[in-house]
Coordinates of C-alpha atoms in Angstrom, one line a residue:
M1 CA 236.9 210.3 205.9
A2 CA 240.4 209.8 204.0
A3 CA 239.8 206.0 203.5
V4 CA 236.2 207.0 202.3
W5 CA 237.5 209.5 199.5
A6 CA 240.2 207.0 198.5
A7 CA 237.9 203.9 198.1
A8 CA 236.0 206.4 195.5
F9 CA 238.9 206.4 193.2
P10 CA 238.6 202.5 191.9
V11 CA 234.9 203.3 191.1
V12 CA 234.6 206.7 189.9
S13 CA 237.9 207.3 188.4
S14 CA 238.8 206.7 184.5
L15 CA 242.3 207.0 185.4
G16 CA 244.4 203.9 186.0
P17 CA 246.8 205.5 188.2
H18 CA 244.1 207.1 190.3
R19 CA 242.4 203.7 190.9
V20 CA 246.1 202.3 192.1
W21 CA 246.5 205.2 194.2
G22 CA 242.4 204.7 195.5
A23 CA 242.9 200.9 196.2
S24 CA 246.3 201.5 198.3
A25 CA 245.5 204.4 200.1
C26 CA 242.2 203.2 201.5
V27 CA 244.0 199.9 202.8
G28 CA 246.5 202.4 204.6
Y29 CA 244.2 204.9 206.0
L30 CA 241.8 201.9 207.5
C31 CA 244.8 200.4 208.8
A32 CA 245.9 203.5 210.2
A33 CA 242.6 204.1 212.0
V34 CA 242.7 200.6 213.6
A35 CA 246.2 201.7 214.6
V36 CA 244.9 204.8 216.6
L37 CA 241.9 202.3 218.3
S38 CA 244.2 199.6 219.1
W39 CA 247.6 201.4 220.8
R40 CA 246.7 204.4 222.8
S41 CA 250.4 205.0 223.4
L42 CA 251.8 204.3 220.3
G43 CA 248.6 204.6 218.0
R44 CA 249.1 208.3 216.6
A45 CA 252.7 207.9 215.3
V46 CA 251.8 204.3 214.1
S47 CA 248.8 205.5 212.4
V48 CA 250.5 208.1 210.6
W49 CA 253.4 206.0 209.2
I50 CA 250.8 203.3 208.1
A51 CA 248.5 206.0 206.2
G52 CA 252.0 207.4 204.7
I53 CA 253.2 203.7 203.7
G54 CA 249.7 203.2 202.2
A55 CA 248.9 206.4 200.7
V56 CA 252.3 207.4 199.8
L57 CA 255.3 204.5 199.7
V58 CA 253.3 201.7 198.0
P59 CA 251.3 203.6 195.1
L60 CA 254.4 205.7 194.4
V61 CA 256.8 202.5 193.9
V62 CA 254.1 200.6 192.3
L63 CA 253.4 203.2 189.5
V64 CA 257.0 204.1 188.8
L65 CA 258.2 200.4 188.1
T66 CA 254.9 199.8 186.2
G67 CA 255.3 203.0 184.3
G68 CA 251.7 204.3 185.6
A69 CA 251.7 207.9 185.7
Q70 CA 249.2 210.9 184.6
S71 CA 250.2 212.4 181.1
E72 CA 251.8 215.2 182.6
V73 CA 254.9 213.1 184.2
G74 CA 255.6 212.1 180.4
V75 CA 255.3 215.8 179.5
V76 CA 257.9 216.9 182.0
E77 CA 260.4 214.4 181.0
R78 CA 259.9 215.2 177.6
A79 CA 260.7 218.7 178.2
G80 CA 263.7 217.9 179.8
L81 CA 264.9 215.9 177.0
L82 CA 264.1 218.9 174.8
T83 CA 265.9 221.1 176.6
V84 CA 268.9 219.2 176.3
R85 CA 268.6 218.3 172.4
Q86 CA 267.4 221.7 171.3
G87 CA 267.7 224.3 174.2
T88 CA 263.8 224.9 174.7
P89 CA 261.1 222.4 176.1
Y90 CA 258.7 223.0 173.1
L91 CA 257.9 221.5 170.1
A92 CA 257.8 223.8 167.1
D93 CA 254.6 221.7 165.7
P94 CA 253.2 219.3 168.3
Q95 CA 250.7 216.5 166.3
A96 CA 248.7 215.7 169.3
V97 CA 247.5 217.2 172.7
V98 CA 249.9 215.2 174.7
E99 CA 252.9 216.9 173.0
V100 CA 252.1 220.3 173.9
T101 CA 253.9 221.5 177.2
P102 CA 251.9 223.9 179.1
Y103 CA 254.6 224.8 181.6
L104 CA 257.3 227.5 181.7
P105 CA 260.8 226.8 180.9
G106 CA 261.8 225.8 184.7
M107 CA 259.8 222.7 184.6
A108 CA 262.0 221.0 182.3
L109 CA 264.6 220.9 185.3
F110 CA 262.4 217.9 186.8
G111 CA 262.8 216.1 183.4
L112 CA 266.5 216.5 183.3
P113 CA 267.4 213.4 185.3
G114 CA 265.5 211.5 183.1
A115 CA 267.2 212.8 179.9
V116 CA 270.6 211.7 181.5
V117 CA 269.8 208.1 182.2
A118 CA 267.4 207.6 179.2
D119 CA 270.1 205.6 177.5
G120 CA 271.6 203.9 180.9
W121 CA 271.5 200.9 182.5
E122 CA 267.7 199.7 182.8
P123 CA 267.4 199.6 186.8
L124 CA 268.9 203.4 186.6
R125 CA 266.3 204.6 184.3
Y126 CA 263.6 204.3 187.1
L127 CA 265.5 207.3 189.0
G128 CA 264.7 209.4 186.1
D129 CA 260.7 209.5 187.1
A130 CA 259.8 213.0 187.5
R131 CA 257.8 212.3 190.5
L132 CA 260.7 211.4 192.4
W133 CA 262.5 214.8 191.5
C134 CA 259.1 216.5 192.1
A135 CA 258.5 215.0 195.4
A136 CA 262.3 215.6 196.8
A137 CA 261.9 219.5 195.8
F138 CA 258.6 219.5 197.3
L139 CA 259.9 218.0 200.6
G140 CA 263.2 220.0 200.3
C141 CA 261.3 223.2 200.4
L142 CA 258.8 222.2 203.5
W143 CA 262.0 221.1 205.4
A144 CA 263.8 224.5 204.6
A145 CA 260.6 226.5 205.5
G146 CA 260.6 225.0 208.8
R147 CA 264.2 225.8 209.2
V148 CA 263.6 229.6 208.1
L149 CA 260.7 230.0 210.8
G150 CA 263.4 228.8 213.7
G151 CA 262.5 225.5 214.6
R152 CA 258.9 226.5 214.9
G153 CA 257.7 224.3 211.7
T154 CA 255.9 221.4 211.7
G155 CA 257.2 218.6 213.9
Q156 CA 258.2 215.2 212.2
L157 CA 255.2 213.5 213.1
V158 CA 252.6 216.5 212.0
G159 CA 254.7 216.9 208.8
A160 CA 254.2 213.4 207.9
A161 CA 250.8 213.2 208.6
L162 CA 250.3 216.2 206.3
I163 CA 252.2 214.3 203.5
A164 CA 250.0 211.3 203.9
S165 CA 246.6 213.2 203.5
P166 CA 245.0 212.7 200.1
V167 CA 245.5 216.5 199.3
V168 CA 249.4 215.7 199.3
A169 CA 249.7 212.0 198.8
L170 CA 247.5 211.7 195.7
P171 CA 249.3 214.2 193.4
L172 CA 252.8 212.9 194.6
A173 CA 251.8 209.5 193.8
V174 CA 250.4 209.7 190.7
S175 CA 251.7 213.1 189.1
G176 CA 253.7 215.6 191.1
V177 CA 254.2 218.5 189.1
D178 CA 252.3 220.8 191.1
L179 CA 254.3 219.9 194.4
P180 CA 257.4 222.0 193.8
L181 CA 255.2 224.7 193.0
T182 CA 253.2 224.4 196.3
G183 CA 257.0 223.8 198.2
L184 CA 258.7 227.1 196.8
L185 CA 255.5 229.1 197.3
C186 CA 255.3 228.1 201.1
L187 CA 259.4 228.5 201.3
A188 CA 258.9 232.3 199.6
L189 CA 256.2 233.0 202.0
A190 CA 258.2 231.8 205.1
L191 CA 261.3 233.9 204.0
A192 CA 258.9 236.9 203.6
A193 CA 257.8 236.3 206.9
R194 CA 261.2 236.2 208.3
H195 CA 262.3 239.7 206.6
R196 CA 264.4 237.9 204.0
P197 CA 263.3 239.6 201.0
V198 CA 266.2 238.5 198.6
A199 CA 265.8 234.8 199.5
A200 CA 262.2 235.4 199.3
G201 CA 262.6 236.5 195.8
L202 CA 264.7 233.6 194.7
A203 CA 262.0 231.1 195.8
L204 CA 259.7 233.1 194.0
A205 CA 261.5 233.3 190.7
L206 CA 261.9 229.8 191.0
A207 CA 258.0 229.1 191.4
C208 CA 257.2 231.5 188.7
S209 CA 259.8 229.9 186.2
L210 CA 257.6 226.3 186.7
K211 CA 254.1 227.7 186.1
W212 CA 252.6 231.2 185.5
T213 CA 249.6 230.2 188.2
A214 CA 252.6 231.3 190.7
W215 CA 252.6 234.9 189.8
P216 CA 250.1 236.0 192.2
A217 CA 252.1 235.3 194.7
L218 CA 254.4 238.2 193.8
A219 CA 251.8 240.6 195.0
V220 CA 251.2 238.6 198.0
V221 CA 254.9 238.4 199.3
A222 CA 255.9 242.0 198.2
A223 CA 252.6 243.3 200.2
L224 CA 254.0 241.2 203.3
L225 CA 257.4 242.5 202.8
A226 CA 256.4 246.0 202.7
H227 CA 254.1 245.5 205.8
R228 CA 256.6 243.6 207.7
A229 CA 259.9 245.3 206.7
G230 CA 259.0 248.4 204.8
L231 CA 258.9 249.3 201.0
G232 CA 262.6 248.7 199.7
A233 CA 262.5 245.2 201.5
A234 CA 259.0 244.8 199.0
L235 CA 261.3 246.7 196.1
R236 CA 264.2 244.2 196.5
G237 CA 262.1 241.0 196.7
T238 CA 260.0 241.8 193.9
G239 CA 263.0 242.8 191.9
V240 CA 265.0 239.8 192.3
A241 CA 261.7 237.4 191.6
V242 CA 260.9 239.6 188.2
A243 CA 264.6 239.1 187.0
G244 CA 264.9 235.9 188.0
T245 CA 261.8 234.8 186.3
V246 CA 262.7 236.9 183.2
L247 CA 266.3 235.3 182.9
A248 CA 264.5 231.9 183.6
V249 CA 262.2 232.2 180.5
L250 CA 264.2 234.6 178.3
P251 CA 266.2 231.6 176.2
S252 CA 262.7 229.9 175.4
A253 CA 261.1 233.3 174.5
L254 CA 263.9 234.1 172.2
L255 CA 264.2 230.7 170.6
A256 CA 260.5 229.6 170.3
P257 CA 258.2 232.3 170.9
G258 CA 255.6 231.1 169.0
P259 CA 255.3 227.9 170.7
L260 CA 255.9 229.0 174.2
V261 CA 253.0 231.7 174.2
E262 CA 250.5 229.2 172.4
Q263 CA 251.4 226.2 174.6
V264 CA 251.6 228.1 177.9
F265 CA 249.4 230.6 177.7
A266 CA 246.7 230.0 174.9
F267 CA 246.3 226.4 175.5
P268 CA 245.5 226.3 179.3
T269 CA 243.2 229.3 178.8
G270 CA 241.1 227.3 175.9
R271 CA 242.3 229.6 173.3
G272 CA 244.9 227.4 171.7
E273 CA 244.9 224.8 168.6
W274 CA 244.5 222.0 171.0
E275 CA 241.4 221.7 173.4
T276 CA 242.7 221.5 177.1
P277 CA 241.8 218.3 178.8
A278 CA 240.9 220.4 182.1
A279 CA 237.3 220.6 181.7
S280 CA 235.8 220.1 185.4
P281 CA 232.6 222.1 185.9
L282 CA 233.8 225.2 187.4
P283 CA 232.1 228.4 186.9
G284 CA 234.6 230.0 184.7
R285 CA 234.6 226.8 182.4
L286 CA 230.7 226.6 182.1
L287 CA 230.7 230.3 180.8
A288 CA 233.4 229.3 178.3
D289 CA 231.3 226.7 177.3
L290 CA 228.7 229.3 175.7
G291 CA 231.1 230.4 173.4
P292 CA 233.1 233.6 172.7
F293 CA 230.9 236.0 174.7
G294 CA 231.1 233.5 177.8
W295 CA 234.9 233.1 177.6
Y296 CA 235.1 237.0 177.5
A297 CA 232.8 236.9 180.5
A298 CA 235.0 234.5 182.4
M299 CA 238.1 236.3 181.6
T300 CA 236.4 239.6 182.6
L301 CA 235.3 238.1 186.0
L302 CA 238.7 236.5 186.3
A303 CA 240.3 239.9 186.1
A304 CA 238.0 241.5 188.2
G305 CA 238.9 238.8 191.1
G306 CA 242.3 239.6 190.7
V307 CA 241.7 243.6 191.1
A308 CA 239.7 242.6 194.2
V309 CA 242.7 240.5 195.7
A310 CA 245.1 243.3 194.7
V311 CA 242.6 245.8 196.4
S312 CA 242.7 244.1 199.6
L313 CA 246.4 243.5 199.9
W314 CA 246.9 247.5 199.5
V315 CA 243.9 248.1 202.0
R316 CA 244.8 245.7 204.4
P317 CA 248.2 244.1 203.6
P318 CA 248.9 240.7 205.6
A319 CA 250.6 240.9 208.8
G320 CA 252.3 237.6 209.0
L321 CA 252.6 234.0 207.4
V322 CA 249.0 232.6 208.0
P323 CA 247.3 235.9 206.4
A324 CA 249.6 235.9 203.6
A325 CA 249.1 232.1 203.0
D326 CA 245.2 233.0 203.4
R327 CA 245.3 235.7 201.0
L328 CA 247.2 233.8 198.4
A329 CA 245.0 230.9 198.7
V330 CA 241.9 233.2 198.1
G331 CA 243.6 234.6 194.9
L332 CA 244.5 231.0 193.7
C333 CA 240.9 230.0 194.3
T334 CA 239.4 232.9 192.8
A335 CA 241.5 232.2 189.5
F336 CA 241.1 228.2 189.5
L337 CA 237.2 229.0 189.7
L338 CA 236.8 231.5 187.3
A339 CA 239.7 230.6 184.7
P340 CA 238.0 229.2 181.3
A341 CA 239.6 225.9 181.8
G342 CA 240.3 223.9 185.0
R343 CA 240.1 221.3 187.4
F344 CA 239.0 220.5 190.8
G345 CA 242.4 219.3 191.5
Y346 CA 244.1 222.7 191.2
L347 CA 242.1 223.6 194.6
A348 CA 244.8 221.3 196.3
L349 CA 247.0 224.1 196.0
P350 CA 245.3 226.6 198.2
V351 CA 244.1 224.4 200.8
L352 CA 247.7 223.0 201.2
L353 CA 249.2 226.5 201.4
S354 CA 246.5 227.2 203.9
V355 CA 246.9 224.2 206.3
W356 CA 250.7 224.4 206.0
A357 CA 250.9 227.9 206.9
R358 CA 248.9 227.1 210.2
L359 CA 250.7 224.0 210.8
A360 CA 254.3 225.7 210.4
E361 CA 253.2 229.2 212.2
A362 CA 251.7 227.3 215.7
P363 CA 252.2 223.6 215.5
S364 CA 251.2 223.4 219.1
R365 CA 247.9 224.7 218.5
V366 CA 246.9 222.4 215.7
A367 CA 244.3 219.1 216.0
P368 CA 246.2 215.7 216.8
A369 CA 248.2 214.3 214.0
R370 CA 245.9 211.3 214.0
S371 CA 243.5 213.6 213.1
L372 CA 245.1 215.4 210.3
V373 CA 244.8 212.5 208.0
V374 CA 241.2 212.5 208.6
A375 CA 240.8 216.1 208.2
A376 CA 242.6 216.8 205.3
G377 CA 240.5 214.1 203.2
S378 CA 237.5 216.2 203.5
A379 CA 239.5 218.6 201.3
A380 CA 240.2 216.4 198.8
R381 CA 237.9 215.4 196.2
P382 CA 237.6 212.0 194.0
V383 CA 238.0 214.1 191.1
L384 CA 241.6 215.4 192.5
V385 CA 243.9 215.7 189.5
G386 CA 247.3 217.7 189.5
G387 CA 249.0 219.6 186.4
D388 CA 247.5 221.4 183.5
R389 CA 246.6 218.4 181.1

């Protein structure tokens, strides 16, 4: 199934990086399937690593060396350069949609390496590619979450299979900007499940300073902490998260309040000066296309969905890692489906949260690793696109 999804990209995608990934990943997944059928004793492990080479390593190296990437990679790298030069990642007067920065200031951290090596030795500049640092942050967070869970996290083979699956491999190779957010949310949920409110709050603060789509996690983590460790722990964790987010966003809010509001909030919701390219035919987008009334209808449904999830957290708070991840996934799916602008690819985030939680909480009861690559492929779509652009 994963090979079929990958093979569709060179045919249906108009984006060069996606076609490169699809061609490489398809070969990798097919070779992985051959390995499973050929070696009974080592086939499972060999197939996972072959899939990882074909779906992650090869396309990532090729795209980094050739400069092929989705537009948001350049946006993040420019945000890091602007932060160094002017203290804020936002252009005061963008002249084109690619000059809009639809991320909160924390995302500029992944562009800082590029700003440091921008004028350095040519081979060294490849290390400034924002995808490499986004991937490092994601993998580091998953490793840390496994440690927090006391060694019950995903094993090496199962973890590698998750990374090699299309739901992770595609965004990692072509964009990567959503991966740090996902990793930090996984880490925050793991910390909350282990009664560590301050550390969970710090992880949430980092996530919430990257993109405002992480903000629903505040309510889920607070509910989990309240159920597992009491109201005091929930208040401490939430307080740390809110304070940390405010400290991260405040400098840009003071230096460039207008550009921040316009680019981070108005632009992704379809109310900015520039029309967002996030135009997949999801329900919220279809409503917004009907005009102002449709836009307000979409926003009303979005708010109603948020209230429904909040009520469910109050009535039946999540009791552990898996139900908390599922509740957050439901909230994010609701937001992505009903938002006035969005992409099918955004749904990769809630899918990954739910899959990871199950692997991390009970790896001994999950499906064999050789089937994870194939199974995760069913959650991906040929239109899977990361980022907010």
